[in-house]
Amino acid sequence: MISFEKIRSLKGEITVPSDKSMTHRAFIFGAMAKGKTIVKSPLLSRDTIATKDALVACGVDFELKDGDMIINSKGYDSFLEPDNVINCDNSGTTARLLTGLFAPQRKYFFMTGDNSLRRRPMKRVIDPLSNLGAVIHSRRGFLPLMIQPSSMKGGIIEAKVKSAQVKSAVILAGLQLDEPVTYIEKDQTRDHTEQMLKYFGVNLDVNNGVIKVKEKYHLIPTEFTVPGDFSSAAFFIGAALMFENSEVVVKDVGLNKTRTGLLKILNEMGAKIDVLVTKEGGEPIGDIAIKFSFLDGGVIRGEIIPNIIDEIPMLGALGLFAKSPIEIRDAEELRVKESDRIKSIVYNLRVVGAEVEEYEDGFKVYPLKKVNDKGVLKSFDDHRIAMINILLSKRFGNFDIDSIESIDVSFPDFLERLKQIEIS
């Protein structure tokens, strides 16, 4: 059990770890390119190290030097067949993107993960790749899986789930095929893959949700700097709205428009948030200033959900402090994250004393009327739930947490950075 003393507010400037999603992709694109790629300021966490280690198993050389990752590769045409099972650890991004990367390789790949990852669906990525000719055997649509040599072809894939991971897996396969591949999505998901590939010499044809890989590409090695992770910044944005009299500035955060829907929602709810863009481009970067504010509630659903999927548990926690209920719908994807995040956040908010309604596709959190005297918050081996639990424990001061080890997945030094701006 872990406990924390209550704190009054948060004040000051802070940085967050580099973007996890972009680090995964930078490592993969650098490995696909023939030559030397430098990834500046990558995130080195359990998830991204799993991706790096998988690529090392394919013969790609990674060297960490002065905080930057130097990747030397002979290109994806020269990947070696791994001589052991690839362990994706806890990382769904690793498992799904690498399935797309490895499927056209005409080699054998065996992949698995930890207990949590082996419960997360892989069929969503196996099916579209199989439609392009991949041969993938799995345990009823879950890890472990085996990719075997096959002759893949081009084709048109229509999205069945709202997932940037599935989209990216199809694109990664398409980059290696001689025939065009088209991916069609109804609701826009994160577009880091489309944006970042431009740095590696790939310009996809993207138009109103239709993404075309028109030809086989040989990626060009480059230098790429990873900005701060917006999903990590979201914990400090939320914290500033949980602790009264807080004033927090989060510096150098990635502001890709497909990631920052949380800011739009909070502004509409009355939050005092200012954004200063310091670097323009496909992946803009800037500072986010937040002052404590009393939020209006509301219903959040529809096409914004894929944009805020990682931040929804934080929004749920903010429902405790809003003027009226916060209701989330159309978010059934949360059921198949590192934990069932609908179940996880509902459980913990009820431990605190909240009235919460649980739905198959979301939940409704009513403003907190009375705090329970004590209780144990459960992290469910989920890094985002664990960080919310830390904030709740510090906000109320009378709740233990069963475990916080999972924060190593994305934000290993969360406690240290939080302490920099705490006011006791």
Short mmCIF file of C-alpha atoms in Angstrom, two decimals:
data_model
loop_
_atom_site.label_atom_id
_atom_site.label_comp_id
_atom_site.label_asym_id
_atom_site.label_seq_id
_atom_site.Cartn_x
_atom_site.Cartn_y
_atom_site.Cartn_z
CA MET A 1 0.00 0.00 0.00
CA ILE A 2 1.14 3.53 -0.81
CA SER A 3 -0.18 6.71 0.76
CA PHE A 4 0.42 10.41 0.18
CA GLU A 5 -0.06 13.49 2.31
CA LYS A 6 -2.67 16.00 1.28
CA ILE A 7 -1.46 19.09 -0.61
CA ARG A 8 -3.23 22.43 -1.09
CA SER A 9 -2.39 23.53 -4.64
CA LEU A 10 0.07 23.45 -7.53
CA LYS A 11 2.09 26.43 -8.75
CA GLY A 12 4.91 26.76 -11.27
CA GLU A 13 6.27 25.69 -14.63
CA ILE A 14 6.87 22.08 -15.55
CA THR A 15 7.89 19.91 -18.48
CA VAL A 16 6.56 16.46 -19.25
CA PRO A 17 8.21 13.39 -20.81
CA SER A 18 8.58 13.21 -24.56
CA ASP A 19 5.64 11.92 -26.55
CA LYS A 20 5.20 8.15 -26.30
CA SER A 21 3.24 7.68 -29.52
CA MET A 22 5.76 9.71 -31.50
CA THR A 23 8.76 7.94 -29.95
CA HIS A 24 7.37 4.55 -31.01
CA ARG A 25 6.96 5.81 -34.57
CA ALA A 26 10.33 7.56 -34.71
CA PHE A 27 12.05 4.32 -33.67
CA ILE A 28 10.11 2.31 -36.27
CA PHE A 29 10.61 4.79 -39.13
CA GLY A 30 14.30 5.14 -38.26
CA ALA A 31 14.66 1.36 -38.39
CA MET A 32 12.89 1.22 -41.77
CA ALA A 33 15.16 3.90 -43.27
CA LYS A 34 18.52 2.91 -44.72
CA GLY A 35 21.26 4.87 -42.99
CA LYS A 36 21.60 6.91 -39.80
CA THR A 37 18.61 8.48 -38.07
CA ILE A 38 18.88 10.58 -34.92
CA VAL A 39 15.83 10.71 -32.64
CA LYS A 40 16.35 13.63 -30.27
CA SER A 41 14.76 13.57 -26.80
CA PRO A 42 12.92 10.26 -27.14
CA LEU A 43 10.85 8.85 -24.31
CA LEU A 44 12.58 5.85 -22.74
CA SER A 45 9.84 4.00 -20.89
CA ARG A 46 8.76 0.38 -20.67
CA ASP A 47 6.57 0.74 -23.76
CA THR A 48 9.06 2.43 -26.06
CA ILE A 49 11.93 0.21 -24.93
CA ALA A 50 9.79 -2.77 -25.98
CA THR A 51 9.61 -1.31 -29.49
CA LYS A 52 13.35 -0.62 -29.57
CA ASP A 53 14.23 -4.13 -28.37
CA ALA A 54 11.98 -5.69 -31.02
CA LEU A 55 13.77 -3.74 -33.76
CA VAL A 56 17.17 -4.65 -32.32
CA ALA A 57 16.09 -8.29 -32.64
CA CYS A 58 15.70 -7.59 -36.37
CA GLY A 59 19.31 -6.45 -36.67
CA VAL A 60 18.85 -2.69 -36.27
CA ASP A 61 21.48 -0.88 -34.20
CA PHE A 62 20.32 1.54 -31.48
CA GLU A 63 22.75 3.68 -29.47
CA LEU A 64 21.75 6.13 -26.74
CA LYS A 65 24.07 9.13 -26.68
CA ASP A 66 23.56 12.30 -24.60
CA GLY A 67 19.83 11.65 -24.36
CA ASP A 68 19.38 11.08 -28.10
CA MET A 69 18.85 7.76 -29.86
CA ILE A 70 21.08 7.06 -32.85
CA ILE A 71 19.61 4.44 -35.17
CA ASN A 72 21.73 2.75 -37.81
CA SER A 73 19.85 0.46 -40.15
CA LYS A 74 20.30 -1.28 -43.49
CA GLY A 75 16.63 -0.58 -44.21
CA TYR A 76 13.51 -2.69 -43.86
CA ASP A 77 14.50 -4.85 -46.86
CA SER A 78 17.41 -6.13 -44.76
CA PHE A 79 15.61 -6.93 -41.50
CA LEU A 80 16.77 -10.20 -39.96
CA GLU A 81 14.39 -12.90 -38.82
CA PRO A 82 14.47 -12.77 -34.98
CA ASP A 83 15.88 -15.87 -33.31
CA ASN A 84 13.53 -15.56 -30.33
CA VAL A 85 10.00 -14.50 -29.41
CA ILE A 86 9.45 -10.73 -29.44
CA ASN A 87 8.06 -9.54 -26.10
CA CYS A 88 5.91 -6.43 -26.51
CA ASP A 89 5.62 -6.15 -22.70
CA ASN A 90 2.61 -3.91 -21.88
CA SER A 91 2.56 -1.95 -25.14
CA GLY A 92 -0.41 -2.19 -27.48
CA THR A 93 1.28 0.28 -29.83
CA THR A 94 4.31 -1.98 -30.09
CA ALA A 95 2.23 -5.09 -30.76
CA ARG A 96 -0.11 -3.58 -33.34
CA LEU A 97 2.33 -1.39 -35.26
CA LEU A 98 4.97 -4.09 -35.43
CA THR A 99 2.41 -6.57 -36.71
CA GLY A 100 1.89 -4.23 -39.65
CA LEU A 101 5.64 -3.71 -40.06
CA PHE A 102 6.49 -7.42 -39.97
CA ALA A 103 3.56 -8.83 -41.99
CA PRO A 104 5.08 -8.17 -45.47
CA GLN A 105 8.61 -9.26 -44.48
CA ARG A 106 8.31 -12.88 -45.69
CA LYS A 107 9.87 -14.08 -42.46
CA TYR A 108 8.66 -15.75 -39.28
CA PHE A 109 7.87 -13.53 -36.30
CA PHE A 110 6.51 -14.70 -32.95
CA MET A 111 5.08 -12.02 -30.65
CA THR A 112 3.70 -11.99 -27.11
CA GLY A 113 3.24 -9.58 -24.20
CA ASP A 114 2.50 -9.37 -20.49
CA ASN A 115 -0.73 -10.56 -18.87
CA SER A 116 -2.49 -7.28 -19.59
CA LEU A 117 -1.45 -7.06 -23.24
CA ARG A 118 -2.43 -10.67 -23.89
CA ARG A 119 -6.02 -9.66 -23.03
CA ARG A 120 -6.12 -6.78 -25.51
CA PRO A 121 -7.65 -7.44 -28.95
CA MET A 122 -5.34 -8.03 -31.89
CA LYS A 123 -8.03 -9.20 -34.31
CA ARG A 124 -8.67 -5.56 -35.22
CA VAL A 125 -5.23 -5.44 -36.84
CA ILE A 126 -4.98 -9.08 -37.94
CA ASP A 127 -8.14 -8.87 -40.08
CA PRO A 128 -7.20 -5.91 -42.31
CA LEU A 129 -3.65 -7.21 -42.79
CA SER A 130 -5.05 -10.64 -43.65
CA ASN A 131 -7.27 -8.98 -46.24
CA LEU A 132 -4.06 -7.75 -47.87
CA GLY A 133 -2.68 -11.28 -47.93
CA ALA A 134 -0.83 -11.55 -44.60
CA VAL A 135 -0.79 -14.93 -42.86
CA ILE A 136 -1.10 -14.42 -39.11
CA HIS A 137 -2.01 -17.07 -36.54
CA SER A 138 -3.16 -15.97 -33.08
CA ARG A 139 -4.73 -17.21 -29.89
CA ARG A 140 -8.37 -16.47 -30.74
CA GLY A 141 -7.51 -12.95 -31.87
CA PHE A 142 -5.15 -12.20 -28.98
CA LEU A 143 -1.42 -12.49 -28.33
CA PRO A 144 0.63 -14.56 -28.66
CA LEU A 145 0.66 -14.59 -32.43
CA MET A 146 2.80 -15.86 -35.28
CA ILE A 147 3.41 -14.10 -38.58
CA GLN A 148 4.58 -16.40 -41.36
CA PRO A 149 5.98 -15.63 -44.83
CA SER A 150 3.33 -14.59 -47.35
CA SER A 151 2.83 -12.64 -50.57
CA MET A 152 0.86 -9.52 -49.67
CA LYS A 153 -0.99 -7.40 -52.19
CA GLY A 154 -2.59 -3.97 -52.34
CA GLY A 155 -6.21 -3.23 -51.60
CA ILE A 156 -8.78 -1.01 -49.92
CA ILE A 157 -9.35 -1.31 -46.18
CA GLU A 158 -12.31 0.34 -44.44
CA ALA A 159 -11.86 1.03 -40.73
CA LYS A 160 -13.96 -1.17 -38.45
CA VAL A 161 -12.72 0.47 -35.23
CA LYS A 162 -11.61 4.01 -34.40
CA SER A 163 -7.92 3.25 -33.97
CA ALA A 164 -4.78 5.08 -35.04
CA GLN A 165 -2.85 1.89 -34.25
CA VAL A 166 -4.78 -0.11 -36.83
CA LYS A 167 -4.45 2.68 -39.39
CA SER A 168 -0.71 2.87 -38.76
CA ALA A 169 -0.28 -0.90 -39.04
CA VAL A 170 -1.94 -0.89 -42.47
CA ILE A 171 0.19 2.07 -43.60
CA LEU A 172 3.39 0.37 -42.41
CA ALA A 173 2.52 -2.70 -44.43
CA GLY A 174 1.53 -0.60 -47.46
CA LEU A 175 4.89 1.20 -47.49
CA GLN A 176 6.53 -2.15 -48.30
CA LEU A 177 4.14 -3.37 -51.03
CA ASP A 178 4.35 -2.98 -54.79
CA GLU A 179 0.61 -2.31 -55.13
CA PRO A 180 -1.34 0.69 -53.70
CA VAL A 181 -3.06 0.41 -50.32
CA THR A 182 -5.97 2.65 -49.30
CA TYR A 183 -7.26 3.04 -45.74
CA ILE A 184 -10.64 4.71 -45.14
CA GLU A 185 -11.68 5.99 -41.71
CA LYS A 186 -15.02 7.64 -40.88
CA ASP A 187 -13.77 9.44 -37.77
CA GLN A 188 -10.33 11.00 -37.76
CA THR A 189 -7.87 9.39 -35.37
CA ARG A 190 -4.39 10.53 -34.37
CA ASP A 191 -2.37 11.36 -37.47
CA HIS A 192 1.18 11.16 -36.10
CA THR A 193 2.03 8.46 -38.64
CA GLU A 194 0.91 10.56 -41.61
CA GLN A 195 2.61 13.71 -40.30
CA MET A 196 5.87 12.13 -39.15
CA LEU A 197 6.44 10.14 -42.32
CA LYS A 198 6.98 13.44 -44.14
CA TYR A 199 10.25 13.85 -42.21
CA PHE A 200 11.33 10.47 -43.63
CA GLY A 201 10.55 11.40 -47.25
CA VAL A 202 7.06 9.89 -47.46
CA ASN A 203 4.09 12.02 -48.55
CA LEU A 204 0.90 10.02 -48.32
CA ASP A 205 -2.22 11.03 -50.21
CA VAL A 206 -4.60 12.09 -47.40
CA ASN A 207 -8.04 13.49 -48.21
CA ASN A 208 -11.17 13.52 -46.02
CA GLY A 209 -10.38 10.34 -44.14
CA VAL A 210 -8.99 8.47 -47.16
CA ILE A 211 -5.28 7.64 -46.78
CA LYS A 212 -3.51 6.22 -49.83
CA VAL A 213 -0.09 4.61 -49.96
CA LYS A 214 0.35 4.84 -53.70
CA GLU A 215 3.67 3.04 -54.04
CA LYS A 216 6.46 1.27 -52.24
CA TYR A 217 8.65 3.74 -50.35
CA HIS A 218 12.23 3.52 -49.14
CA LEU A 219 12.35 5.85 -46.14
CA ILE A 220 15.07 8.48 -45.92
CA PRO A 221 17.09 8.71 -42.67
CA THR A 222 16.68 12.02 -40.86
CA GLU A 223 16.89 13.87 -37.55
CA PHE A 224 13.66 14.13 -35.60
CA THR A 225 12.95 15.84 -32.25
CA VAL A 226 10.18 14.39 -30.08
CA PRO A 227 8.08 17.05 -28.26
CA GLY A 228 6.43 16.74 -24.85
CA ASP A 229 3.58 14.25 -24.59
CA PHE A 230 0.13 15.86 -24.50
CA SER A 231 -1.37 12.82 -22.78
CA SER A 232 1.18 13.22 -19.99
CA ALA A 233 0.53 16.97 -19.86
CA ALA A 234 -3.16 16.15 -19.37
CA PHE A 235 -2.46 14.98 -15.83
CA PHE A 236 -1.09 18.41 -14.88
CA ILE A 237 -3.88 20.18 -16.77
CA GLY A 238 -6.38 18.11 -14.79
CA ALA A 239 -4.46 18.53 -11.53
CA ALA A 240 -4.57 22.33 -11.84
CA LEU A 241 -8.36 22.03 -12.06
CA MET A 242 -8.55 19.69 -9.05
CA PHE A 243 -6.46 21.69 -6.56
CA GLU A 244 -7.85 25.11 -5.67
CA ASN A 245 -5.75 28.24 -6.37
CA SER A 246 -3.46 26.32 -8.72
CA GLU A 247 -1.55 28.01 -11.54
CA VAL A 248 0.50 25.71 -13.76
CA VAL A 249 2.36 26.16 -17.05
CA VAL A 250 3.29 23.00 -18.98
CA LYS A 251 6.15 23.78 -21.38
CA ASP A 252 7.05 22.46 -24.84
CA VAL A 253 4.08 20.17 -25.41
CA GLY A 254 3.08 18.64 -28.74
CA LEU A 255 -0.13 20.31 -29.94
CA ASN A 256 -1.15 18.09 -32.83
CA LYS A 257 -4.83 18.89 -33.45
CA THR A 258 -5.76 15.19 -33.40
CA ARG A 259 -4.51 14.98 -29.80
CA THR A 260 -5.71 18.17 -28.09
CA GLY A 261 -9.48 17.76 -27.97
CA LEU A 262 -9.26 17.88 -24.18
CA LEU A 263 -8.41 21.59 -24.35
CA LYS A 264 -11.49 22.30 -26.47
CA ILE A 265 -13.74 20.41 -24.07
CA LEU A 266 -12.32 22.06 -20.95
CA ASN A 267 -12.56 25.53 -22.49
CA GLU A 268 -16.22 24.89 -23.28
CA MET A 269 -16.70 23.84 -19.65
CA GLY A 270 -15.27 27.14 -18.43
CA ALA A 271 -11.65 26.26 -17.71
CA LYS A 272 -9.08 29.07 -17.74
CA ILE A 273 -6.56 27.69 -20.22
CA ASP A 274 -4.24 29.62 -22.52
CA VAL A 275 -2.07 28.08 -25.24
CA LEU A 276 1.01 29.69 -26.75
CA VAL A 277 2.28 28.00 -29.91
CA THR A 278 6.08 28.30 -30.03
CA LYS A 279 6.71 26.17 -33.12
CA GLU A 280 4.41 25.85 -36.13
CA GLY A 281 4.15 22.88 -38.48
CA GLY A 282 2.39 19.56 -38.94
CA GLU A 283 3.32 18.79 -35.33
CA PRO A 284 3.11 22.22 -33.59
CA ILE A 285 4.65 22.67 -30.14
CA GLY A 286 3.75 25.13 -27.40
CA ASP A 287 3.08 26.00 -23.76
CA ILE A 288 -0.19 25.42 -21.91
CA ALA A 289 -1.11 27.70 -18.97
CA ILE A 290 -3.88 26.55 -16.63
CA LYS A 291 -5.51 28.37 -13.72
CA PHE A 292 -7.86 26.70 -11.27
CA SER A 293 -11.46 27.08 -12.40
CA PHE A 294 -14.83 25.65 -11.45
CA LEU A 295 -16.01 23.60 -14.41
CA ASP A 296 -19.47 23.30 -15.87
CA GLY A 297 -20.46 19.71 -16.58
CA GLY A 298 -21.79 18.33 -19.83
CA VAL A 299 -22.15 15.34 -22.13
CA ILE A 300 -19.15 14.35 -24.25
CA ARG A 301 -19.72 11.95 -27.13
CA GLY A 302 -19.37 11.46 -30.86
CA GLU A 303 -16.45 12.21 -33.15
CA ILE A 304 -14.38 13.94 -30.43
CA ILE A 305 -13.96 10.66 -28.53
CA PRO A 306 -11.04 9.17 -30.55
CA ASN A 307 -9.21 12.49 -30.08
CA ILE A 308 -9.45 12.34 -26.26
CA ILE A 309 -9.45 8.59 -25.61
CA ASP A 310 -6.41 8.65 -23.28
CA GLU A 311 -7.69 11.69 -21.37
CA ILE A 312 -11.20 10.41 -20.63
CA PRO A 313 -10.31 8.91 -17.22
CA MET A 314 -8.91 12.31 -16.19
CA LEU A 315 -12.15 13.97 -17.32
CA GLY A 316 -14.02 11.47 -15.17
CA ALA A 317 -12.00 12.47 -12.12
CA LEU A 318 -12.73 16.15 -12.83
CA GLY A 319 -16.42 15.30 -12.63
CA LEU A 320 -15.98 15.19 -8.85
CA PHE A 321 -15.28 18.94 -8.82
CA ALA A 322 -17.61 20.19 -11.57
CA LYS A 323 -20.80 22.21 -10.99
CA SER A 324 -22.94 19.57 -12.72
CA PRO A 325 -22.38 15.98 -13.92
CA ILE A 326 -19.84 15.03 -16.57
CA GLU A 327 -21.10 12.24 -18.82
CA ILE A 328 -18.98 10.31 -21.32
CA ARG A 329 -20.56 8.18 -24.08
CA ASP A 330 -19.38 6.38 -27.26
CA ALA A 331 -16.17 5.41 -25.47
CA GLU A 332 -16.45 1.61 -25.45
CA GLU A 333 -12.83 1.53 -26.70
CA LEU A 334 -11.86 2.22 -23.06
CA ARG A 335 -12.96 -1.32 -22.24
CA VAL A 336 -9.92 -2.78 -24.07
CA LYS A 337 -7.10 -0.51 -22.92
CA GLU A 338 -4.40 -1.53 -20.40
CA SER A 339 -7.33 -2.11 -18.08
CA ASP A 340 -11.06 -1.79 -18.57
CA ARG A 341 -10.77 1.95 -17.96
CA ILE A 342 -14.51 2.47 -17.63
CA LYS A 343 -14.65 -0.09 -14.85
CA SER A 344 -11.39 1.19 -13.31
CA ILE A 345 -12.32 4.87 -13.06
CA VAL A 346 -15.86 4.09 -11.88
CA TYR A 347 -14.49 1.85 -9.13
CA ASN A 348 -12.04 4.45 -7.82
CA LEU A 349 -14.44 7.39 -7.92
CA ARG A 350 -16.90 5.33 -5.88
CA VAL A 351 -14.14 4.59 -3.36
CA VAL A 352 -13.72 8.36 -2.96
CA GLY A 353 -17.47 8.72 -2.35
CA ALA A 354 -18.82 9.80 -5.72
CA GLU A 355 -22.14 8.89 -7.26
CA VAL A 356 -21.25 7.34 -10.62
CA GLU A 357 -23.39 5.64 -13.26
CA GLU A 358 -21.63 3.07 -15.43
CA TYR A 359 -22.66 2.40 -19.04
CA GLU A 360 -21.32 -0.05 -21.58
CA ASP A 361 -19.84 2.86 -23.55
CA GLY A 362 -18.98 5.28 -20.74
CA PHE A 363 -20.05 6.71 -17.40
CA LYS A 364 -21.64 9.68 -15.66
CA VAL A 365 -19.94 11.31 -12.66
CA TYR A 366 -21.95 13.52 -10.32
CA PRO A 367 -20.32 16.34 -8.29
CA LEU A 368 -18.89 14.99 -5.03
CA LYS A 369 -21.14 15.73 -2.06
CA LYS A 370 -19.25 13.96 0.70
CA VAL A 371 -15.79 12.39 0.77
CA ASN A 372 -15.49 8.93 2.28
CA ASP A 373 -13.38 8.65 5.42
CA LYS A 374 -10.91 6.18 3.91
CA GLY A 375 -10.47 3.53 1.26
CA VAL A 376 -8.03 1.85 -1.12
CA LEU A 377 -7.73 3.04 -4.70
CA LYS A 378 -6.84 0.33 -7.22
CA SER A 379 -4.58 0.98 -10.20
CA PHE A 380 -5.46 -2.23 -12.10
CA ASP A 381 -1.87 -2.34 -13.44
CA ASP A 382 -2.75 0.67 -15.65
CA HIS A 383 -0.37 3.63 -15.78
CA ARG A 384 -3.03 6.27 -16.45
CA ILE A 385 -5.29 5.02 -13.67
CA ALA A 386 -2.31 4.94 -11.29
CA MET A 387 -1.47 8.60 -11.96
CA ILE A 388 -5.07 9.67 -11.43
CA ASN A 389 -5.04 7.75 -8.15
CA ILE A 390 -1.93 9.64 -7.04
CA LEU A 391 -3.69 12.95 -7.71
CA LEU A 392 -6.83 11.83 -5.86
CA SER A 393 -4.76 10.66 -2.90
CA LYS A 394 -2.91 13.99 -2.72
CA ARG A 395 -6.15 15.93 -3.16
CA PHE A 396 -8.02 14.25 -0.29
CA GLY A 397 -5.20 12.84 1.85
CA ASN A 398 -7.04 9.82 3.24
CA PHE A 399 -6.86 7.17 0.52
CA ASP A 400 -4.21 4.50 0.05
CA ILE A 401 -3.23 3.13 -3.38
CA ASP A 402 -2.57 -0.56 -3.96
CA SER A 403 0.28 -0.02 -6.46
CA ILE A 404 1.80 2.64 -8.71
CA GLU A 405 4.52 0.59 -10.41
CA SER A 406 2.73 0.79 -13.77
CA ILE A 407 3.57 4.49 -14.21
CA ASP A 408 6.90 3.27 -15.65
CA VAL A 409 4.96 2.51 -18.84
CA SER A 410 4.77 6.18 -19.85
CA PHE A 411 5.85 8.55 -17.04
CA PRO A 412 8.53 6.99 -14.80
CA ASP A 413 9.31 10.22 -12.90
CA PHE A 414 5.73 11.47 -12.49
CA LEU A 415 6.04 11.81 -8.71
CA GLU A 416 9.29 13.77 -8.93
CA ARG A 417 7.90 16.25 -11.46
CA LEU A 418 4.66 16.65 -9.52
CA LYS A 419 6.63 17.43 -6.37
CA GLN A 420 8.33 20.34 -8.16
CA ILE A 421 5.08 22.32 -8.20
CA GLU A 422 3.31 21.10 -5.05
CA ILE A 423 2.26 23.59 -2.35
CA SER A 424 1.69 21.82 0.97
#
